Tab-separated table of C-alpha atoms and ligand atoms in Angstrom:
chain	number	residue	atom	x	y	z
A	1	MET	CA	50.371	80.661	55.053
A	2	PHE	CA	51.958	82.971	57.618
A	3	ASP	CA	49.993	85.514	59.615
A	4	VAL	CA	52.807	87.932	58.889
A	5	VAL	CA	55.933	87.910	56.757
A	6	ILE	CA	58.473	90.565	57.662
A	7	ILE	CA	61.088	91.730	55.158
A	8	GLY	CA	64.201	92.904	56.997
A	9	GLY	CA	65.690	91.734	60.298
A	10	GLY	CA	66.807	95.058	61.802
A	11	PRO	CA	65.275	96.691	64.882
A	12	GLY	CA	61.928	97.457	63.179
A	13	GLY	CA	61.633	93.978	61.697
A	14	TYR	CA	62.908	91.924	64.606
A	15	ALA	CA	60.853	93.897	67.137
A	16	ALA	CA	57.743	93.141	65.077
A	17	ALA	CA	58.746	89.461	64.865
A	18	LEU	CA	59.362	89.182	68.604
A	19	TYR	CA	56.260	91.098	69.622
A	20	ALA	CA	54.011	88.895	67.466
A	21	HIS	CA	54.237	86.082	70.042
A	22	ASN	CA	51.895	88.119	72.244
A	23	PHE	CA	49.153	87.349	69.730
A	24	ASN	CA	50.216	83.805	68.786
A	25	LEU	CA	50.888	84.841	65.213
A	26	SER	CA	52.840	82.658	62.811
A	27	VAL	CA	55.793	84.757	61.642
A	28	ALA	CA	58.459	84.553	58.960
A	29	LEU	CA	61.355	87.003	59.073
A	30	VAL	CA	63.192	87.316	55.761
A	31	GLU	CA	66.785	88.557	56.011
A	32	LYS	CA	69.519	88.530	53.375
A	33	ASP	CA	72.346	89.083	55.864
A	34	ARG	CA	72.322	88.191	59.539
A	35	VAL	CA	69.580	89.356	61.887
A	36	GLY	CA	70.323	92.577	63.751
A	37	GLY	CA	70.248	95.163	60.998
A	38	THR	CA	72.301	98.333	60.819
A	39	CYS	CA	71.904	99.092	64.505
A	40	LEU	CA	73.309	95.856	65.795
A	41	LEU	CA	75.757	94.894	63.042
A	42	ARG	CA	77.170	98.214	61.810
A	43	GLY	CA	75.586	101.100	63.673
A	44	CYS	CA	74.518	101.874	67.227
A	45	ILE	CA	76.015	98.888	69.017
A	46	PRO	CA	79.491	98.820	67.451
A	47	ALA	CA	79.728	102.629	67.522
A	48	LYS	CA	78.918	102.805	71.213
A	49	THR	CA	81.417	100.023	71.883
A	50	TRP	CA	84.159	102.094	70.213
A	51	LEU	CA	83.032	105.135	72.201
A	52	LYS	CA	83.433	103.104	75.389
A	53	THR	CA	87.009	102.243	74.414
A	54	ALA	CA	87.713	105.943	73.860
A	55	GLU	CA	86.177	106.757	77.233
A	56	VAL	CA	88.242	104.161	79.085
A	57	PHE	CA	91.358	105.469	77.334
A	58	THR	CA	90.743	109.093	78.326
A	59	THR	CA	89.851	108.049	81.873
A	60	VAL	CA	93.179	106.248	82.196
A	61	GLN	CA	95.020	109.171	80.605
A	62	LYS	CA	93.490	111.515	83.155
A	63	ALA	CA	93.872	109.096	86.062
A	64	ALA	CA	96.468	111.261	87.813
A	65	GLU	CA	93.870	114.042	88.203
A	66	TYR	CA	91.968	111.633	90.420
A	67	GLY	CA	95.050	110.600	92.346
A	68	VAL	CA	95.519	107.353	90.482
A	69	GLN	CA	98.860	106.530	88.918
A	70	ALA	CA	98.670	104.777	85.550
A	71	SER	CA	101.329	105.380	82.984
A	72	ASN	CA	101.647	104.998	79.229
A	73	ALA	CA	98.009	104.464	78.375
A	74	SER	CA	97.543	103.445	74.776
A	75	ILE	CA	94.802	101.868	72.685
A	76	ASP	CA	95.433	98.392	71.319
A	77	TRP	CA	93.247	99.005	68.264
A	78	ASN	CA	92.998	95.332	67.370
A	79	ALA	CA	91.982	94.315	70.859
A	80	ALA	CA	89.344	97.068	70.822
A	81	LEU	CA	88.117	95.899	67.404
A	82	GLU	CA	87.892	92.349	68.705
A	83	ARG	CA	85.937	93.494	71.723
A	84	LYS	CA	83.565	95.386	69.418
A	85	ASN	CA	83.113	92.198	67.373
A	86	ARG	CA	82.517	90.126	70.503
A	87	VAL	CA	79.873	92.542	71.751
A	88	VAL	CA	78.117	92.432	68.367
A	89	GLU	CA	78.414	88.636	68.060
A	90	GLY	CA	77.015	88.132	71.548
A	91	LEU	CA	74.002	90.270	70.820
A	92	VAL	CA	73.391	88.722	67.381
A	93	LYS	CA	73.529	85.272	68.935
A	94	GLY	CA	71.187	86.339	71.717
A	95	LEU	CA	68.747	87.773	69.203
A	96	GLY	CA	68.873	84.555	67.146
A	97	GLY	CA	68.111	82.531	70.267
A	98	LEU	CA	65.222	84.786	71.204
A	99	LEU	CA	63.725	84.558	67.706
A	100	ARG	CA	63.985	80.761	67.852
A	101	ALA	CA	62.416	80.678	71.301
A	102	ARG	CA	59.530	82.755	69.961
A	103	LYS	CA	59.227	80.334	67.020
A	104	VAL	CA	59.904	82.965	64.404
A	105	ASP	CA	60.824	81.347	61.091
A	106	VAL	CA	63.992	83.199	60.068
A	107	ILE	CA	64.389	82.783	56.310
A	108	ASP	CA	67.685	83.502	54.631
A	109	GLY	CA	67.340	85.394	51.359
A	110	PHE	CA	66.199	88.548	49.566
A	111	GLY	CA	62.499	89.308	50.008
A	112	ARG	CA	60.332	90.868	47.322
A	113	LEU	CA	56.619	91.659	47.528
A	114	ALA	CA	54.590	89.293	45.364
A	115	ALA	CA	50.942	88.414	44.834
A	116	GLY	CA	49.642	87.011	48.108
A	117	GLY	CA	52.934	87.230	49.961
A	118	VAL	CA	56.675	87.531	49.554
A	119	ASP	CA	59.095	85.881	47.139
A	120	VAL	CA	62.407	84.986	48.723
A	121	THR	CA	65.439	84.593	46.476
A	122	SER	CA	68.193	82.557	48.116
A	123	GLY	CA	71.901	82.730	47.465
A	124	ASP	CA	71.662	79.973	44.843
A	125	GLY	CA	69.083	81.968	42.876
A	126	SER	CA	66.106	79.781	43.715
A	127	VAL	CA	62.867	81.555	44.555
A	128	ARG	CA	60.369	80.489	47.173
A	129	ARG	CA	56.950	82.069	47.662
A	130	LEU	CA	55.858	82.698	51.258
A	131	GLU	CA	52.120	83.198	51.475
A	132	ALA	CA	51.163	85.899	53.935
A	133	ARG	CA	48.036	87.412	55.437
A	134	ASN	CA	50.083	90.528	56.152
A	135	VAL	CA	53.494	91.831	55.219
A	136	ILE	CA	55.692	94.262	57.143
A	137	ILE	CA	58.433	95.975	55.161
A	138	ALA	CA	61.409	96.878	57.333
A	139	THR	CA	64.271	97.141	54.873
A	140	GLY	CA	66.058	100.017	56.597
A	141	SER	CA	68.527	102.546	55.257
A	142	GLN	CA	72.032	102.911	53.906
A	143	PRO	CA	74.637	105.676	53.974
A	144	ARG	CA	74.006	108.548	51.583
A	145	ALA	CA	76.840	109.607	49.328
A	146	ILE	CA	77.602	113.126	48.077
A	147	PRO	CA	79.112	114.228	44.773
A	148	GLY	CA	82.884	114.123	44.801
A	149	TYR	CA	82.942	111.656	47.684
A	150	GLY	CA	82.116	108.272	46.167
A	151	PHE	CA	82.632	105.465	48.677
A	152	ASP	CA	85.692	103.433	47.710
A	153	GLY	CA	85.895	101.212	50.779
A	154	ASN	CA	89.318	102.558	51.624
A	155	ARG	CA	90.026	106.306	51.554
A	156	VAL	CA	86.429	107.543	51.390
A	157	VAL	CA	84.123	105.511	53.574
A	158	SER	CA	80.855	105.460	55.480
A	159	SER	CA	80.410	104.574	59.142
A	160	ARG	CA	80.040	100.956	58.076
A	161	GLU	CA	83.725	100.632	57.116
A	162	ALA	CA	84.940	103.054	59.790
A	163	LEU	CA	83.617	100.716	62.486
A	164	ASP	CA	85.961	98.043	61.139
A	165	TRP	CA	89.112	100.104	60.709
A	166	THR	CA	91.987	97.833	61.699
A	167	GLU	CA	94.155	100.711	62.857
A	168	ARG	CA	93.559	104.221	64.080
A	169	PRO	CA	93.729	106.641	61.171
A	170	GLN	CA	96.145	109.474	61.916
A	171	ARG	CA	94.198	112.170	60.067
A	172	VAL	CA	90.490	112.042	59.331
A	173	ALA	CA	88.006	114.384	57.696
A	174	ILE	CA	84.399	113.822	58.683
A	175	ILE	CA	81.759	115.294	56.379
A	176	GLY	CA	78.523	115.970	58.249
A	177	ALA	CA	78.215	116.746	61.961
A	178	GLY	CA	74.999	114.893	62.693
A	179	ALA	CA	74.838	112.053	65.198
A	180	ILE	CA	77.271	109.828	63.299
A	181	GLY	CA	79.770	112.569	62.457
A	182	CYS	CA	79.886	113.885	66.029
A	183	GLU	CA	80.164	110.446	67.611
A	184	PHE	CA	83.140	109.574	65.386
A	185	ALA	CA	84.700	113.002	65.946
A	186	SER	CA	84.401	112.467	69.691
A	187	LEU	CA	85.888	108.995	69.719
A	188	LEU	CA	88.672	109.667	67.213
A	189	GLY	CA	89.526	112.946	68.936
A	190	ASP	CA	89.752	111.122	72.264
A	191	ALA	CA	91.788	108.361	70.636
A	192	GLY	CA	94.356	110.901	69.451
A	193	SER	CA	93.627	111.298	65.733
A	194	GLU	CA	93.744	114.636	63.937
A	195	VAL	CA	90.066	115.221	63.157
A	196	HIS	CA	88.462	117.749	60.815
A	197	LEU	CA	84.688	117.908	61.195
A	198	PHE	CA	82.772	119.700	58.424
A	199	GLU	CA	79.147	120.742	58.752
A	200	MET	CA	77.211	122.545	56.069
A	201	LEU	CA	74.704	124.113	58.485
A	202	ASP	CA	75.584	126.598	61.198
A	203	GLN	CA	75.869	124.235	64.167
A	204	VAL	CA	76.808	120.663	64.974
A	205	VAL	CA	73.878	118.255	65.402
A	206	PRO	CA	71.466	120.590	63.615
A	207	GLY	CA	68.061	120.241	65.206
A	208	VAL	CA	69.260	120.168	68.811
A	209	GLU	CA	69.232	123.279	71.018
A	210	PRO	CA	71.965	125.726	69.955
A	211	GLU	CA	73.232	125.829	73.579
A	212	ALA	CA	73.752	122.068	73.450
A	213	ALA	CA	75.518	122.308	70.101
A	214	LYS	CA	77.745	125.035	71.513
A	215	ALA	CA	78.610	122.961	74.583
A	216	LEU	CA	79.389	119.933	72.427
A	217	THR	CA	81.490	122.024	70.043
A	218	ARG	CA	83.493	123.345	72.992
A	219	GLU	CA	84.129	119.834	74.279
A	220	LEU	CA	85.051	118.537	70.815
A	221	LYS	CA	87.519	121.397	70.413
A	222	LYS	CA	89.069	120.462	73.766
A	223	LYS	CA	89.773	117.046	72.248
A	224	GLY	CA	91.563	118.817	69.412
A	225	VAL	CA	88.776	118.334	66.847
A	226	ASN	CA	88.763	121.072	64.188
A	227	VAL	CA	85.075	121.885	64.018
A	228	ARG	CA	84.014	123.853	60.946
A	229	THR	CA	80.351	124.757	60.617
A	230	GLY	CA	78.662	126.627	57.783
A	231	VAL	CA	81.208	125.097	55.430
A	232	THR	CA	80.641	123.250	52.182
A	233	VAL	CA	83.394	120.998	50.967
A	234	ALA	CA	84.379	120.799	47.280
A	235	PRO	CA	84.966	117.383	45.652
A	236	ALA	CA	87.824	115.440	47.218
A	237	GLU	CA	91.134	114.718	45.496
A	238	VAL	CA	91.717	111.075	46.255
A	239	HIS	CA	95.337	109.887	45.993
A	240	PRO	CA	96.546	106.352	46.672
A	241	ASP	CA	98.038	107.400	49.999
A	242	ARG	CA	95.969	110.432	51.080
A	243	VAL	CA	92.938	112.584	50.362
A	244	ILE	CA	92.730	116.357	49.946
A	245	VAL	CA	89.463	117.891	51.118
A	246	PRO	CA	89.067	121.404	49.687
A	247	PHE	CA	86.747	124.013	51.219
A	248	GLY	CA	86.593	127.736	50.420
A	249	ASP	CA	90.164	128.841	49.620
A	250	ASP	CA	91.585	126.255	51.954
A	251	SER	CA	92.001	122.486	52.147
A	252	VAL	CA	93.050	119.744	54.533
A	253	GLU	CA	95.074	116.630	53.795
A	254	VAL	CA	93.921	113.478	55.545
A	255	ASP	CA	94.332	109.702	55.462
A	256	LYS	CA	90.622	108.890	55.536
A	257	VAL	CA	87.359	110.653	54.825
A	258	LEU	CA	84.230	109.550	56.654
A	259	VAL	CA	81.047	110.706	54.949
A	260	ALA	CA	78.130	110.984	57.406
A	261	VAL	CA	75.541	113.128	55.649
A	262	GLY	CA	72.458	111.085	56.434
A	263	ARG	CA	70.981	107.764	55.445
A	264	ALA	CA	68.808	106.908	52.428
A	265	PRO	CA	65.906	104.441	52.582
A	266	VAL	CA	66.397	101.013	51.023
A	267	THR	CA	63.226	100.558	49.026
A	268	GLU	CA	64.478	99.611	45.577
A	269	ASP	CA	63.841	96.248	43.975
A	270	ILE	CA	61.532	94.982	46.710
A	271	GLY	CA	58.481	94.923	44.471
A	272	LEU	CA	56.856	98.132	45.685
A	273	GLU	CA	55.944	99.061	42.089
A	274	THR	CA	53.631	96.043	41.957
A	275	THR	CA	51.535	97.499	44.798
A	276	ASN	CA	49.638	100.666	45.717
A	277	VAL	CA	52.271	101.593	48.281
A	278	THR	CA	53.093	105.300	47.958
A	279	VAL	CA	56.795	106.054	47.851
A	280	GLU	CA	57.936	109.639	48.506
A	281	ARG	CA	61.566	110.249	47.484
A	282	GLY	CA	62.347	106.657	48.354
A	283	PHE	CA	60.539	106.694	51.704
A	284	VAL	CA	57.314	104.760	52.252
A	285	HIS	CA	54.192	106.669	53.178
A	286	VAL	CA	52.232	105.151	56.069
A	287	ASP	CA	49.246	105.937	58.206
A	288	ARG	CA	50.981	106.851	61.490
A	289	ALA	CA	48.280	105.325	63.698
A	290	THR	CA	48.584	101.854	62.206
A	291	MET	CA	51.835	101.866	60.143
A	292	LEU	CA	49.735	100.638	57.194
A	293	THR	CA	50.873	101.691	53.745
A	294	ASP	CA	48.378	102.599	51.047
A	295	GLU	CA	48.145	98.903	50.163
A	296	PRO	CA	45.856	96.892	52.468
A	297	GLY	CA	47.782	94.253	54.419
A	298	ILE	CA	51.172	95.843	53.809
A	299	TYR	CA	52.790	97.714	56.691
A	300	ALA	CA	56.101	99.568	56.842
A	301	VAL	CA	58.280	100.350	59.864
A	302	GLY	CA	61.706	101.744	60.665
A	303	ASP	CA	64.104	103.867	58.623
A	304	ILE	CA	62.139	103.495	55.372
A	305	VAL	CA	59.078	105.277	56.770
A	306	ALA	CA	58.522	108.808	55.470
A	307	GLY	CA	58.717	111.591	58.034
A	308	THR	CA	59.507	109.640	61.211
A	309	PRO	CA	62.893	109.614	62.975
A	310	GLN	CA	65.552	107.190	61.731
A	311	LEU	CA	66.235	105.762	65.160
A	312	ALA	CA	66.328	102.118	66.251
A	313	HIS	CA	63.979	102.768	69.156
A	314	ALA	CA	61.471	104.483	66.849
A	315	GLY	CA	61.684	101.352	64.681
A	316	PHE	CA	60.961	99.107	67.688
A	317	ALA	CA	57.896	101.156	68.557
A	318	GLU	CA	56.666	101.177	64.957
A	319	GLY	CA	57.071	97.391	64.789
A	320	ILE	CA	54.920	97.047	67.901
A	321	ALA	CA	52.297	99.423	66.486
A	322	ALA	CA	52.114	97.483	63.202
A	323	VAL	CA	51.836	94.071	64.856
A	324	THR	CA	49.231	95.261	67.340
A	325	HIS	CA	47.116	96.598	64.523
A	326	LEU	CA	47.410	93.632	62.220
A	327	ALA	CA	46.705	91.168	65.063
A	328	THR	CA	43.878	92.951	66.839
A	329	GLY	CA	42.735	95.897	64.760
A	330	GLU	CA	43.550	98.034	67.791
A	331	LEU	CA	45.684	101.146	67.622
A	332	ALA	CA	48.981	101.431	69.497
A	333	PRO	CA	50.308	104.535	67.762
A	334	VAL	CA	53.839	105.668	68.433
A	335	ASP	CA	53.980	108.834	70.521
A	336	TYR	CA	56.411	110.720	68.307
A	337	ARG	CA	56.280	113.762	70.611
A	338	ALA	CA	58.442	112.096	73.199
A	339	ILE	CA	61.071	109.967	71.472
A	340	PRO	CA	64.448	110.682	73.042
A	341	LEU	CA	67.438	111.410	70.824
A	342	VAL	CA	70.829	110.594	72.275
A	343	VAL	CA	74.146	111.475	70.693
A	344	TYR	CA	76.708	109.306	72.482
A	345	THR	CA	79.580	111.745	72.247
A	346	HIS	CA	81.647	112.508	75.274
A	347	PRO	CA	79.836	114.325	76.845
A	348	GLU	CA	76.523	112.910	75.706
A	349	VAL	CA	73.818	115.103	74.227
A	350	ALA	CA	70.232	114.015	74.806
A	351	SER	CA	66.967	115.657	73.956
A	352	VAL	CA	63.273	114.933	73.963
A	353	GLY	CA	60.252	116.805	72.669
A	354	LEU	CA	60.429	120.262	71.137
A	355	THR	CA	63.384	122.616	71.136
A	356	GLU	CA	62.714	126.251	71.953
A	357	ALA	CA	62.799	127.171	68.257
A	358	ALA	CA	60.505	124.296	67.261
A	359	ALA	CA	58.046	125.167	70.040
A	360	ARG	CA	57.902	128.805	68.918
A	361	GLU	CA	57.491	127.724	65.331
A	362	ALA	CA	54.602	125.492	66.391
A	363	GLY	CA	52.939	128.625	67.785
A	364	TYR	CA	53.404	128.080	71.521
A	365	GLY	CA	54.034	130.917	73.944
A	366	VAL	CA	57.263	129.594	75.365
A	367	GLU	CA	59.375	129.891	78.502
A	368	VAL	CA	62.878	128.433	78.794
A	369	HIS	CA	65.058	127.685	81.791
A	370	ASP	CA	68.509	126.255	81.974
A	371	HIS	CA	71.113	125.172	84.453
A	372	GLY	CA	74.804	124.508	83.903
A	373	MET	CA	76.637	121.487	85.317
A	374	ARG	CA	79.391	123.654	86.792
A	375	GLY	CA	77.823	123.828	90.252
A	376	VAL	CA	76.466	120.276	90.300
A	377	GLY	CA	78.327	118.192	92.880
A	378	ARG	CA	78.241	114.870	91.059
A	379	ALA	CA	79.364	116.454	87.772
A	380	ILE	CA	82.287	118.069	89.608
A	381	ILE	CA	83.155	114.721	91.238
A	382	GLN	CA	83.100	113.091	87.812
A	383	GLY	CA	85.242	115.863	86.416
A	384	GLU	CA	82.705	116.642	83.713
A	385	VAL	CA	81.179	120.042	84.126
A	386	GLY	CA	80.870	121.113	80.487
A	387	GLY	CA	77.155	120.390	80.249
A	388	LEU	CA	73.752	121.856	80.872
A	389	VAL	CA	70.044	121.212	81.187
A	390	LYS	CA	67.513	123.234	79.237
A	391	ILE	CA	63.787	122.874	79.670
A	392	VAL	CA	61.164	124.392	77.373
A	393	ASN	CA	57.653	124.828	78.697
A	394	GLN	CA	54.532	126.546	77.549
A	395	VAL	CA	53.819	129.783	79.427
A	396	ASP	CA	51.633	128.629	82.339
A	397	GLY	CA	51.581	125.218	80.721
A	398	PRO	CA	53.283	121.863	80.383
A	399	ILE	CA	56.845	120.908	79.614
A	400	LEU	CA	57.232	120.683	75.844
A	401	GLY	CA	60.824	119.635	75.504
A	402	ALA	CA	64.161	119.271	77.219
A	403	THR	CA	67.841	118.848	76.498
A	404	VAL	CA	70.639	117.525	78.656
A	405	VAL	CA	74.359	117.669	77.904
A	406	GLY	CA	76.637	115.947	80.373
A	407	PRO	CA	77.698	112.668	81.917
A	408	GLY	CA	74.990	110.047	81.499
A	409	ALA	CA	72.713	112.475	79.636
A	410	GLY	CA	71.424	109.571	77.548
A	411	GLU	CA	70.204	107.841	80.679
A	412	ILE	CA	68.819	110.748	82.663
A	413	ILE	CA	66.872	112.206	79.722
A	414	HIS	CA	64.186	109.602	80.361
A	415	GLU	CA	62.685	111.395	83.338
A	416	LEU	CA	62.056	114.278	80.969
A	417	MET	CA	60.603	111.842	78.429
A	418	TYR	CA	57.837	111.152	80.967
A	419	SER	CA	57.382	114.847	81.672
A	420	VAL	CA	56.946	115.619	77.980
A	421	ALA	CA	54.759	112.588	77.233
A	422	TRP	CA	52.543	113.136	80.275
A	423	GLU	CA	52.438	116.891	79.700
A	424	ALA	CA	53.626	117.581	83.234
A	425	LEU	CA	53.608	121.134	84.508
A	426	PRO	CA	57.033	122.283	85.705
A	427	ALA	CA	55.673	122.584	89.270
A	428	GLU	CA	54.328	119.025	89.174
A	429	ALA	CA	57.647	117.608	88.003
A	430	ALA	CA	59.577	119.845	90.431
A	431	ALA	CA	57.632	118.456	93.386
A	432	PHE	CA	59.665	115.224	93.298
A	433	ILE	CA	63.013	114.933	94.990
A	434	HIS	CA	66.180	113.987	93.172
A	435	ALA	CA	68.828	112.001	95.005
A	436	HIS	CA	71.904	113.918	96.106
A	437	PRO	CA	74.524	113.957	94.757
A	438	THR	CA	73.465	113.079	91.204
A	439	VAL	CA	73.801	114.662	87.797
A	440	SER	CA	69.995	114.496	87.607
A	441	GLU	CA	69.842	117.188	90.274
A	442	ALA	CA	70.557	119.633	87.474
A	443	ILE	CA	67.166	118.650	86.090
A	444	GLY	CA	65.545	119.121	89.500
A	445	GLU	CA	67.097	122.588	89.775
A	446	THR	CA	65.917	123.556	86.299
A	447	LEU	CA	62.415	122.341	87.098
A	448	LEU	CA	62.378	124.364	90.316
A	449	THR	CA	63.401	127.465	88.384
A	450	ALA	CA	60.722	126.738	85.790
A	451	ALA	CA	58.214	126.435	88.632
A	452	GLY	CA	59.254	129.913	89.783
A	453	ARG	CA	61.143	128.814	92.927
A	454	SER	CA	64.828	128.233	92.407
A	455	LEU	CA	67.041	126.796	95.127
A	456	HIS	CA	70.730	127.177	94.335
B	1	NAI	P1	72.164	113.222	60.141
B	1	NAI	O1	71.049	113.518	59.239
B	1	NAI	O2	71.956	113.093	61.588
B	1	NAI	O3	73.319	114.297	59.937
B	1	NAI	C1	73.895	114.577	58.688
B	1	NAI	C2	74.583	115.921	58.789
B	1	NAI	O4	75.315	116.137	57.607
B	1	NAI	C3	73.613	117.070	58.925
B	1	NAI	O5	74.043	117.870	59.986
B	1	NAI	C4	73.718	117.790	57.586
B	1	NAI	O6	73.516	119.170	57.698
B	1	NAI	C5	75.149	117.471	57.204
B	1	NAI	N1	75.425	117.529	55.781
B	1	NAI	C6	74.664	117.055	54.764
B	1	NAI	N2	75.293	117.245	53.577
B	1	NAI	C7	76.485	117.827	53.864
B	1	NAI	C8	77.585	118.266	53.082
B	1	NAI	N3	77.594	118.117	51.753
B	1	NAI	N4	78.651	118.818	53.708
B	1	NAI	C9	78.645	118.971	55.063
B	1	NAI	N5	77.635	118.584	55.843
B	1	NAI	C10	76.567	118.008	55.258
B	1	NAI	O7	72.815	111.880	59.542
B	1	NAI	P2	73.914	110.892	60.090
B	1	NAI	O8	74.725	111.491	61.176
B	1	NAI	O9	74.593	110.396	58.873
B	1	NAI	O10	73.031	109.753	60.717
B	1	NAI	C11	72.085	109.047	59.913
B	1	NAI	C12	70.862	108.707	60.700
B	1	NAI	O11	71.169	107.781	61.709
B	1	NAI	C13	70.239	109.910	61.370
B	1	NAI	O12	68.860	109.845	61.276
B	1	NAI	C14	70.662	109.783	62.787
B	1	NAI	O13	69.748	110.367	63.696
B	1	NAI	C15	70.756	108.284	62.953
B	1	NAI	N6	71.749	108.006	63.960
B	1	NAI	C16	71.426	108.165	65.235
B	1	NAI	C17	72.358	107.976	66.212
B	1	NAI	C18	71.977	108.195	67.600
B	1	NAI	O14	70.795	108.327	67.873
B	1	NAI	N7	72.926	108.251	68.513
B	1	NAI	C19	73.722	107.584	65.915
B	1	NAI	C20	73.958	107.467	64.522
B	1	NAI	C21	73.000	107.668	63.586
């Protein structure tokens, strides 16, 4: 009998498994593939590794601007793919070692909820029952398809296959300009591919501040990416050697189509129908304070959870919340108000808390302040001035949200994470001194303006 059996070894599941050692729980982690999940094996980690290759390439291409001579830069796609695989392998191995060190029983097979625990079907078809006091479901998500764009593993693919392309596609259409679509557009544009990015809504990365979307669009266009927003594509014509993507009265011909229109929860065939777990359009309903489903003893975390962000770091936090509750009965609820979102394009786009529009919609009287990177010394030194900082605060009240576009935005957003989570007043946050010269000074400047006393 295990204290907890976890189904799914991605960020939500493995975080829960690792965290359980704090309470001396006996843990089984059931995984049908390797541990690591989408994030580590075919998502965040490999994508960011490719983005790093693109960044190094563009840095070398632009070396002369910095007074450095380097000629004939080119990407050795296979070497880059191998590096991506090495990065992933290293992390998977490290995670395996950590799970062993924490005495987590990693069980290879497909987990299904069963009376009193979880049934695990192994590759040879045999079934083993794991008895459990508690179960955490962390089965994650998979790429969504759209009509007319069935995945064929070759011409029409999801990010999963695109991360393993063995050569750089010359011409690519990307459907959907969310985080995945924009990151691929950025890296393929930098790598020299002809990229067509299609977004149904009226801006890239819908949900982020329009100013940030505009800045990102401008930078993507500089890379040669054809950004088309407010456009719906008609079904693709897939030929053996090319694909035609029609839209309106026009069309583009490409070698590959990457569909990145969101991710669907993986909740089929895991025995949910045998329980009282409520499933809403495939997502699992939970109590957000505990991560408990409607079935006592069964928790759910990560991408399958209804209404919470599909982000690895949200999954980690939900895993911790679930384990804390099942071990102690105490609450460690995730603070969803202050989960940073980072889009690792070049430049990066990072946000936390409410956008101006979301804050107004929530009924706040709102003030906004922004500051471009153009006058920021460190951004000029880095040769990356196409960004901005925008801070949203309540009138005479705390900081509600913030957005940063620029070099290292994904790192420097975290100071604003604290401001939002701790409900800092602009004047309180502005009282601290940022090092000079840093990109973060743009945040300091924006805070000063928000506090009513601008400097530059
Ligand atoms: P997404 O939900 O972020 O974006 C999908 C985009 O596709 C939306 O902008 C949507 O309007 C658009 N779209 C939907 N149907 C369309 C159609 N028929 N034609 C044109 N556009 C269409 O989903 P995405 O990018 O696939 O990512 C999946 C999940 O993974 C998201 O929750 C995302 O936040 C997460 N993720 C996060 C990353 C990060 O934090 N850096 C990186 C990659 C993924």
